[in-house]
GROMACS .gro file of C-alpha atoms in nm:
model
  159
    1MET     CA    1  -3.784   3.808  -7.306
    2LEU     CA    2  -3.954   3.545  -7.095
    3LYS     CA    3  -4.312   3.633  -6.976
    4GLU     CA    4  -4.527   3.539  -6.686
    5GLY     CA    5  -4.673   3.218  -6.738
    6GLU     CA    6  -4.462   3.040  -6.934
    7LYS     CA    7  -4.247   2.747  -6.832
    8ALA     CA    8  -3.910   2.848  -6.714
    9PRO     CA    9  -3.625   2.706  -6.937
   10ASP     CA   10  -3.450   2.418  -6.789
   11PHE     CA   11  -3.051   2.406  -6.733
   12CYS     CA   12  -2.781   2.220  -6.533
   13LEU     CA   13  -2.464   2.431  -6.418
   14GLU     CA   14  -2.202   2.360  -6.176
   15GLY     CA   15  -2.205   2.583  -5.878
   16ILE     CA   16  -2.140   2.669  -5.495
   17ASP     CA   17  -2.391   2.568  -5.258
   18GLU     CA   18  -2.466   2.765  -4.942
   19GLU     CA   19  -2.218   2.613  -4.734
   20GLY     CA   20  -1.939   2.642  -5.006
   21LYS     CA   21  -1.976   2.299  -5.137
   22GLU     CA   22  -1.931   2.241  -5.531
   23GLY     CA   23  -2.191   2.034  -5.718
   24ARG     CA   24  -2.399   2.062  -6.034
   25PHE     CA   25  -2.735   2.219  -5.989
   26CYS     CA   26  -3.042   2.167  -6.212
   27LEU     CA   27  -3.368   2.404  -6.236
   28LYS     CA   28  -3.545   2.042  -6.157
   29ASP     CA   29  -3.354   2.037  -5.817
   30PHE     CA   30  -3.546   2.330  -5.732
   31LEU     CA   31  -3.890   2.273  -5.812
   32GLY     CA   32  -4.140   2.229  -5.507
   33LYS     CA   33  -4.051   2.552  -5.372
   34PRO     CA   34  -4.062   2.916  -5.508
   35LEU     CA   35  -3.716   3.016  -5.665
   36ILE     CA   36  -3.569   3.332  -5.703
   37LEU     CA   37  -3.312   3.304  -5.970
   38TYR     CA   38  -3.085   3.604  -6.049
   39PHE     CA   39  -2.843   3.689  -6.334
   40TYR     CA   40  -2.536   3.908  -6.261
   41PRO     CA   41  -2.245   4.031  -6.442
   42LYS     CA   42  -1.932   3.970  -6.219
   43ASP     CA   43  -1.854   3.877  -5.905
   44ASP     CA   44  -1.706   4.134  -5.666
   45THR     CA   45  -1.780   4.458  -5.822
   46PRO     CA   46  -1.974   4.743  -5.678
   47GLY     CA   47  -2.330   4.669  -5.819
   48CYS     CA   48  -2.330   4.284  -5.806
   49THR     CA   49  -2.209   4.299  -5.453
   50GLN     CA   50  -2.461   4.493  -5.343
   51GLU     CA   51  -2.704   4.328  -5.526
   52ALA     CA   52  -2.575   3.972  -5.366
   53CYS     CA   53  -2.531   4.117  -4.998
   54ASP     CA   54  -2.896   4.251  -5.017
   55PHE     CA   55  -2.997   3.927  -5.107
   56ARG     CA   56  -2.798   3.775  -4.826
   57ASP     CA   57  -2.960   4.032  -4.558
   58SER     CA   58  -3.316   3.896  -4.677
   59MET     CA   59  -3.233   3.541  -4.676
   60SER     CA   60  -3.424   3.497  -4.314
   61VAL     CA   61  -3.758   3.680  -4.483
   62LEU     CA   62  -3.732   3.484  -4.808
   63SER     CA   63  -3.632   3.139  -4.623
   64SER     CA   64  -3.959   3.200  -4.414
   65MET     CA   65  -4.166   3.232  -4.778
   66GLY     CA   66  -3.998   2.905  -4.860
   67ILE     CA   67  -3.812   3.069  -5.123
   68LYS     CA   68  -3.447   2.957  -5.209
   69VAL     CA   69  -3.218   3.245  -5.427
   70VAL     CA   70  -2.992   3.123  -5.683
   71GLY     CA   71  -2.749   3.340  -5.866
   72ILE     CA   72  -2.582   3.313  -6.202
   73SER     CA   73  -2.294   3.497  -6.365
   74PRO     CA   74  -2.044   3.401  -6.624
   75ASP     CA   75  -1.755   3.376  -6.320
   76SER     CA   76  -1.544   3.051  -6.247
   77LEU     CA   77  -1.609   2.824  -5.969
   78SER     CA   78  -1.299   2.985  -5.808
   79SER     CA   79  -1.418   3.332  -5.820
   80HIS     CA   80  -1.785   3.214  -5.730
   81LYS     CA   81  -1.593   3.068  -5.404
   82LYS     CA   82  -1.411   3.401  -5.323
   83PHE     CA   83  -1.715   3.612  -5.340
   84ARG     CA   84  -1.923   3.390  -5.119
   85GLU     CA   85  -1.665   3.389  -4.850
   86LYS     CA   86  -1.575   3.731  -4.885
   87HIS     CA   87  -1.940   3.849  -4.803
   88GLY     CA   88  -2.075   3.575  -4.636
   89LEU     CA   89  -2.316   3.477  -4.921
   90ASN     CA   90  -2.577   3.228  -4.801
   91PHE     CA   91  -2.718   3.123  -5.115
   92ILE     CA   92  -2.609   2.902  -5.430
   93LEU     CA   93  -2.423   3.095  -5.679
   94LEU     CA   94  -2.399   2.920  -6.029
   95SER     CA   95  -2.106   2.967  -6.311
   96ASP     CA   96  -2.258   2.999  -6.684
   97PRO     CA   97  -1.916   3.068  -6.854
   98ASN     CA   98  -2.059   3.038  -7.184
   99LYS     CA   99  -2.352   3.242  -7.096
  100GLU     CA  100  -2.604   2.972  -7.252
  101VAL     CA  101  -2.821   2.986  -6.962
  102ALA     CA  102  -2.826   3.351  -6.944
  103LYS     CA  103  -2.929   3.348  -7.321
  104LEU     CA  104  -3.184   3.126  -7.252
  105TYR     CA  105  -3.331   3.379  -6.988
  106PHE     CA  106  -3.283   3.649  -7.218
  107ALA     CA  107  -3.046   3.807  -6.980
  108TYR     CA  108  -2.740   3.844  -7.212
  109GLY     CA  109  -2.740   4.096  -7.504
  110LYS     CA  110  -2.679   4.452  -7.622
  111LYS     CA  111  -2.699   4.704  -7.303
  112LYS     CA  112  -2.555   5.031  -7.275
  113MET     CA  113  -2.288   5.104  -7.028
  114TYR     CA  114  -2.172   5.452  -6.969
  115GLY     CA  115  -2.336   5.578  -7.291
  116LYS     CA  116  -2.155   5.300  -7.487
  117GLU     CA  117  -2.337   4.987  -7.623
  118THR     CA  118  -2.159   4.673  -7.530
  119GLU     CA  119  -2.298   4.277  -7.531
  120GLY     CA  120  -2.318   4.118  -7.184
  121ILE     CA  121  -2.510   4.021  -6.888
  122ILE     CA  122  -2.840   4.175  -6.846
  123ARG     CA  123  -2.918   4.237  -6.487
  124SER     CA  124  -3.231   4.011  -6.444
  125THR     CA  125  -3.438   3.824  -6.201
  126PHE     CA  126  -3.684   3.552  -6.234
  127LEU     CA  127  -3.958   3.433  -5.970
  128ILE     CA  128  -4.020   3.090  -6.040
  129ASP     CA  129  -4.313   2.912  -5.885
  130LYS     CA  130  -4.278   2.550  -5.773
  131GLU     CA  131  -4.413   2.396  -6.064
  132GLY     CA  132  -4.137   2.573  -6.283
  133LYS     CA  133  -4.346   2.858  -6.446
  134ILE     CA  134  -4.233   3.242  -6.447
  135VAL     CA  135  -4.429   3.439  -6.205
  136LYS     CA  136  -4.244   3.765  -6.223
  137ALA     CA  137  -3.929   3.862  -6.458
  138TRP     CA  138  -3.756   4.168  -6.394
  139TYR     CA  139  -3.522   4.285  -6.694
  140ASN     CA  140  -3.237   4.575  -6.667
  141VAL     CA  141  -3.276   4.623  -6.293
  142LYS     CA  142  -3.052   4.874  -6.115
  143ALA     CA  143  -2.866   4.694  -5.830
  144LYS     CA  144  -2.950   4.918  -5.561
  145GLY     CA  145  -3.275   4.936  -5.415
  146HIS     CA  146  -3.369   4.599  -5.633
  147VAL     CA  147  -3.398   4.333  -5.343
  148GLU     CA  148  -3.655   4.584  -5.158
  149SER     CA  149  -3.892   4.582  -5.483
  150VAL     CA  150  -3.862   4.221  -5.508
  151LEU     CA  151  -3.951   4.183  -5.140
  152LYS     CA  152  -4.243   4.428  -5.191
  153GLU     CA  153  -4.373   4.231  -5.486
  154LEU     CA  154  -4.331   3.875  -5.325
  155LYS     CA  155  -4.573   4.033  -5.013
  156ALA     CA  156  -4.785   4.148  -5.279
  157LEU     CA  157  -4.844   3.817  -5.430
  158ASN     CA  158  -4.863   3.647  -5.086
  159LEU     CA  159  -4.592   3.360  -5.157
   0.00000   0.00000   0.00000
């Protein structure tokens, strides 16, 4: 697992920006401002939709703190595009089809689902500072209420 104070692993992935335009995005593109990078299993599933819509609904508060939000899942760009349009998402979604970036962030591995052990995306969120260091890492989060706890943490950190 990544620890606070460590340098966030660098990456470049294809994605969809806030306006629905496709492009290539790298961690270095976001340096200079704090970043919330979150990993989620699948577009348009109940938990992932809850989390994405909670981030969407909190964007004015996050933007006022100068914080960007980027979501990453293994889904394709066309899936991201539909998910973004259907729910009016106002942040960047990146596609990690081979789960390489998820693995760099320890957001992929064994997890329990309905009592069975499976391998997959471990719902995780990272607060990365403007220099690219991990300020806070949340692993194995529950979608409902997660964004609210992130906001509380951000306010406590005085960002």
